[in-house]
CSV table of C-alpha atoms in Angstrom, one decimal:
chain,number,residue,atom,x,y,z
A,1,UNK,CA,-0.1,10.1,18.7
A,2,UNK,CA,1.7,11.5,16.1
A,3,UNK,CA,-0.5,15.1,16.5
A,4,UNK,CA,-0.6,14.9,20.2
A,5,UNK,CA,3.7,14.8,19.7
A,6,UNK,CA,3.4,17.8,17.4
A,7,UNK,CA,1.4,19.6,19.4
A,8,UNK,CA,3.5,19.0,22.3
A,9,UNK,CA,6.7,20.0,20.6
A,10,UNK,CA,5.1,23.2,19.3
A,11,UNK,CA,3.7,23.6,23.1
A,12,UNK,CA,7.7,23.3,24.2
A,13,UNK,CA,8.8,26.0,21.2
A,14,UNK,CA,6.8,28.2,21.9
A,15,UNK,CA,8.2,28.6,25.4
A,16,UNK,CA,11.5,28.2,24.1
A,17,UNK,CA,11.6,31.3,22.0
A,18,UNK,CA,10.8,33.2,25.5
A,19,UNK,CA,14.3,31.7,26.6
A,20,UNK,CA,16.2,31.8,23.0
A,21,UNK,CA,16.6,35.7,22.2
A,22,UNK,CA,19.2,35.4,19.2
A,23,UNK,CA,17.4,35.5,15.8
A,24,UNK,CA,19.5,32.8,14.7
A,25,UNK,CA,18.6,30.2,16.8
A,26,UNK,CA,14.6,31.5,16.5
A,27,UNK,CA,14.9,31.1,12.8
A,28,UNK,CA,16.5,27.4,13.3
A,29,UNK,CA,13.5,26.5,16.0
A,30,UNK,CA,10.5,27.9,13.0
A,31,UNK,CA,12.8,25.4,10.5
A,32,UNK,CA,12.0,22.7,12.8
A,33,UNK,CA,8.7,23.4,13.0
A,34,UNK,CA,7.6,24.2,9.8
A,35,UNK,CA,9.4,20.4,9.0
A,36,UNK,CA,7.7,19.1,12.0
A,37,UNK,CA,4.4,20.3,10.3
A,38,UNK,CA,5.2,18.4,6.7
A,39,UNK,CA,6.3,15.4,8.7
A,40,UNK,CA,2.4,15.3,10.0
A,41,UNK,CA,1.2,16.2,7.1
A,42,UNK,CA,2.9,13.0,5.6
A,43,UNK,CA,1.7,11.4,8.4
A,44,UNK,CA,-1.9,11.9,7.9
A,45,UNK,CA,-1.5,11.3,3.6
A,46,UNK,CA,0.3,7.5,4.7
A,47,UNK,CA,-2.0,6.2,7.1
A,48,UNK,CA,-5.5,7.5,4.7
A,49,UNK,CA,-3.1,5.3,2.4
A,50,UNK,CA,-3.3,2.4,4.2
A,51,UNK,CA,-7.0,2.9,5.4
A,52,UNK,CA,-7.9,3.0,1.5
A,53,UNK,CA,-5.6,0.0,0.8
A,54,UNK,CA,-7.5,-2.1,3.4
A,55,UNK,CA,-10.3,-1.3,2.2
A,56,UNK,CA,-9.3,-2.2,-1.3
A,57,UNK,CA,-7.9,-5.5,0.0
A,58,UNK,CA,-11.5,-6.3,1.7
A,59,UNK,CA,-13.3,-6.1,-1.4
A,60,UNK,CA,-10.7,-7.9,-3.6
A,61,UNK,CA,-10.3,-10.4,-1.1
A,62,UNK,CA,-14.1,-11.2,-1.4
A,63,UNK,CA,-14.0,-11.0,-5.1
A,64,UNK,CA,-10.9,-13.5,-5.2
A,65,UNK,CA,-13.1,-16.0,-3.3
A,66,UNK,CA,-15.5,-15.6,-5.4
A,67,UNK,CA,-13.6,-16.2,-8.4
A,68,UNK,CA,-12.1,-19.4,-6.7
A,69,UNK,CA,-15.3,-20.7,-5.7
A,70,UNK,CA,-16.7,-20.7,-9.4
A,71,UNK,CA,-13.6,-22.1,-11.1
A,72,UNK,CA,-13.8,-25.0,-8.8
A,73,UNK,CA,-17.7,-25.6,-9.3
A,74,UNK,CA,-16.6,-25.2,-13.1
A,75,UNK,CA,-13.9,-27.6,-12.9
A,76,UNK,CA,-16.3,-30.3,-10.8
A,77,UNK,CA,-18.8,-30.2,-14.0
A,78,UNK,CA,-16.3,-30.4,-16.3
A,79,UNK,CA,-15.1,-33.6,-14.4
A,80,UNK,CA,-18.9,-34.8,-14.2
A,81,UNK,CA,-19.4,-34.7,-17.8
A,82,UNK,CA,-15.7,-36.0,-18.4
A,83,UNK,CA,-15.2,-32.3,-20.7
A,84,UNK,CA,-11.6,-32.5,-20.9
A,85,UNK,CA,-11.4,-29.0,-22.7
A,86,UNK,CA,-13.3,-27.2,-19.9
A,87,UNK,CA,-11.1,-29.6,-17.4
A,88,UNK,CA,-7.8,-28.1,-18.8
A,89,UNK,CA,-8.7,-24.7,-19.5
A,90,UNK,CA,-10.4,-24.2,-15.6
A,91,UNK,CA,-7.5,-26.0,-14.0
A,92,UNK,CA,-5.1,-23.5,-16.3
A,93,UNK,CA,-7.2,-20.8,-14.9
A,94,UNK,CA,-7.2,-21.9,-11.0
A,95,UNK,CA,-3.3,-22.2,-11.5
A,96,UNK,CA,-2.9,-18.3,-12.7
A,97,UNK,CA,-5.3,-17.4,-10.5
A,98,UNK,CA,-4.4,-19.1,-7.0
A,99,UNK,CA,-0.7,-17.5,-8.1
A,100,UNK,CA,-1.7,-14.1,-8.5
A,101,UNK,CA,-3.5,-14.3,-5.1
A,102,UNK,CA,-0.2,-16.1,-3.5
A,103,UNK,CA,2.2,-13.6,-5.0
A,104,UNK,CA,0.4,-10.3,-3.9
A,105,UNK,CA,0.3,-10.9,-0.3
A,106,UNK,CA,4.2,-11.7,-0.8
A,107,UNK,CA,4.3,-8.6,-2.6
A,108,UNK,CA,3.0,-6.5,0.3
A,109,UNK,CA,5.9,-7.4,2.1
A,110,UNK,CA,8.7,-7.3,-0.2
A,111,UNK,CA,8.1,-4.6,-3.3
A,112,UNK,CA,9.7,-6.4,-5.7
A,113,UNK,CA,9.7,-5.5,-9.7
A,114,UNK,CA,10.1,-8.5,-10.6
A,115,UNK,CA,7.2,-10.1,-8.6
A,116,UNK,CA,4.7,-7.0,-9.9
A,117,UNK,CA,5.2,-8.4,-13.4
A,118,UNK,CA,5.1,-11.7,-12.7
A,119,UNK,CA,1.1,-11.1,-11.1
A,120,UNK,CA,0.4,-9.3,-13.5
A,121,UNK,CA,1.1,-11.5,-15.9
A,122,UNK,CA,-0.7,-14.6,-14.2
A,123,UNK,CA,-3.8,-12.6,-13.9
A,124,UNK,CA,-3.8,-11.0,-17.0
A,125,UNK,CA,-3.9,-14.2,-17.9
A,126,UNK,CA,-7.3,-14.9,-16.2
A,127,UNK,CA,-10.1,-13.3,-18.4
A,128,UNK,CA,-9.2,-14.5,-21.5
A,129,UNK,CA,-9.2,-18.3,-20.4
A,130,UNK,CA,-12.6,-17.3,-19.0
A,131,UNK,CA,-14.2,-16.4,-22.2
A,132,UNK,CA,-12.6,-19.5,-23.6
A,133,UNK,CA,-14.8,-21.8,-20.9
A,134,UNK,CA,-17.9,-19.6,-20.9
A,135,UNK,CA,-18.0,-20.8,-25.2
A,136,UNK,CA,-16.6,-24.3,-24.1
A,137,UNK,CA,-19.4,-24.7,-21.5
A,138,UNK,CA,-22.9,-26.3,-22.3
A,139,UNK,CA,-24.7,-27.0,-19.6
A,140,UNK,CA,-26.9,-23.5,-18.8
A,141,UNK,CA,-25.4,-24.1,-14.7
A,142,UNK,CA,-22.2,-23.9,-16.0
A,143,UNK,CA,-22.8,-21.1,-18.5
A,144,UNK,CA,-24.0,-19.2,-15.8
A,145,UNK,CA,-20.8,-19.7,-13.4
A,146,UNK,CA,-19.0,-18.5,-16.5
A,147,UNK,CA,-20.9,-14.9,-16.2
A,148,UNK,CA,-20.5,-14.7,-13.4
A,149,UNK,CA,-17.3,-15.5,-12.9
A,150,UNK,CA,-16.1,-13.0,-15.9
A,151,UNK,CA,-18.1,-10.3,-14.4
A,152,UNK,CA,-16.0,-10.7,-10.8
A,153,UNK,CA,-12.8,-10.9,-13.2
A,154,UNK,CA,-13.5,-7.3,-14.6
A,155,UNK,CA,-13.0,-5.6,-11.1
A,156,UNK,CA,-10.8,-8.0,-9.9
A,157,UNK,CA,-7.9,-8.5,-12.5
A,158,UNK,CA,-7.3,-4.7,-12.6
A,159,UNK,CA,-8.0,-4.2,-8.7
A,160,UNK,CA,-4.7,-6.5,-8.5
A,161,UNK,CA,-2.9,-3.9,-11.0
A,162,UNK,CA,-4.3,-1.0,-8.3
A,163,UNK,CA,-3.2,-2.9,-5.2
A,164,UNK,CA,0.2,-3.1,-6.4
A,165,UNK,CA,0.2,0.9,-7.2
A,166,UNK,CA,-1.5,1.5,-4.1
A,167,UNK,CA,1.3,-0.6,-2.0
A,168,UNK,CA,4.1,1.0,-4.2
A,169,UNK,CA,2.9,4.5,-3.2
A,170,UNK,CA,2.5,4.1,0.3
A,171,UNK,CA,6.1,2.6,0.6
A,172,UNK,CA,7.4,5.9,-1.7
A,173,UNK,CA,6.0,7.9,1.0
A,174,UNK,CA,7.1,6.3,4.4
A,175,UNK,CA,10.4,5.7,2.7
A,176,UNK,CA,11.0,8.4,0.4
A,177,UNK,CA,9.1,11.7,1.7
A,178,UNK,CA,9.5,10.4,5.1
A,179,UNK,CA,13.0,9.8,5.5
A,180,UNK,CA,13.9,12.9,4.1
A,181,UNK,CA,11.8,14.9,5.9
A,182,UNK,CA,13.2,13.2,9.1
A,183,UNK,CA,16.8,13.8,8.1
A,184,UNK,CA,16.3,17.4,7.4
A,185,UNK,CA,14.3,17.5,11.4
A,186,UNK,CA,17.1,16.5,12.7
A,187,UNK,CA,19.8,18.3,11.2
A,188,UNK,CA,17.8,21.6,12.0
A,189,UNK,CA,17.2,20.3,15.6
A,190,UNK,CA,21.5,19.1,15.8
A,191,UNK,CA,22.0,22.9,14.4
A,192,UNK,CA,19.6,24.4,17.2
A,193,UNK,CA,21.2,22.1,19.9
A,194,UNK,CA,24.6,23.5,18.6
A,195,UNK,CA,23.4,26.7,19.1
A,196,UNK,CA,22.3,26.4,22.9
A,197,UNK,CA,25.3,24.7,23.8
A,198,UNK,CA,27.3,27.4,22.3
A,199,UNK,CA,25.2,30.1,24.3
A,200,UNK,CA,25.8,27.7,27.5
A,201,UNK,CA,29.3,27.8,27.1
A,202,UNK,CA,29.8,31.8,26.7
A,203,UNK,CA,27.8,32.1,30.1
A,204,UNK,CA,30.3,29.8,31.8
A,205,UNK,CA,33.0,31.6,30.5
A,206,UNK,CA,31.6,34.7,31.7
């Protein structure tokens, strides 16, 4: 929609500067093109943003599940064999974990520093405590939940660092670029309208 707009408005300049004959006003319609142009341009960078951040939340999605799943099949053996280090250490781990997860969804919405750090610092928190009940675990079932729970952890801990740099950016660019590049369309636009009614007026008066 937004290229089937520019191409529209182009469409309407173009016979516009068959009607406008003073350079002045010519000069203020190419302005509004030329930032009609960067607007799609920022357009196009914000949604292939998004499209890569759903993506990214597909496959860390998946990966947090699978996480999830393990620590709780860890926690039932640990509860089985009445292990009360691998009890507290999974059920510490579930707690970061299940947090982080909470907290970045909220984070999507809101952008707020202090959030960022504090999921960062819950899941951070994640791969050590893993290592700790992969040596704590002794039952070769359990061992192997431990893999392959820490070999999820090594994309997924960092993918949360990305996701929050990924939502940080796209919100920099709707708010920041984009904004601007809206005000400055619509002060050339106010300037050109300006201009026409000016012209209007002088052939009344004539």
């Amino acid at each position: 929609e937004v290229h089937k707009s520019q191409a529209l408005a182009e469409q309407h300049a173009a016979d516009d500067e068959t009607k406008i004959p003073a350079a002045a006003r010519l000069q203020l319609l190419d302005q509004a093109l030329g930032i009609l142009g960067e607007y799609r341009t920022n357009f196009d960078v914000v949604a292939q943003a998004v499209m890569e951040k759903d993506k990214h939340s597909v496959s860390q999605r998946g990966l947090g599940i699978r996480l999830q799943k393990d620590l709780a099949e860890l926690l039932r053996g640990g509860i089985d064999r009445k292990d009360v280090t691998t009890i507290s250490l999974v059920s510490e781990a579930q707690t970061h974990l299940l947090t982080a997860r909470v907290d970045i969804n909220v984070y999507f919405n809101t952008s707020d520093p202090k959030l960022a750090k504090a999921i960062a610092d819950n899941i951070n928190k994640v791969p050590e405590l893993l290592k700790q009940i992969r040596a704590a675990a002794t039952a070769p079932d359990d061992q192997k939940r431990a893999d392959d729970a820490l070999a999820a952890a090594k994309t997924y801990v960092p993918g949360i660092v990305d996701s929050i740099k990924d939502s940080d950016e796209k919100n920099r660019l709707i708010k920041d670029v984009g904004a601007k590049i809206a005000a400055q369309m619509n002060e050339r636009l106010q300037a050109l309208n300006d201009a026409q009614i000016e012209v209007l007026n002088r052939i009344t008066d004539e």
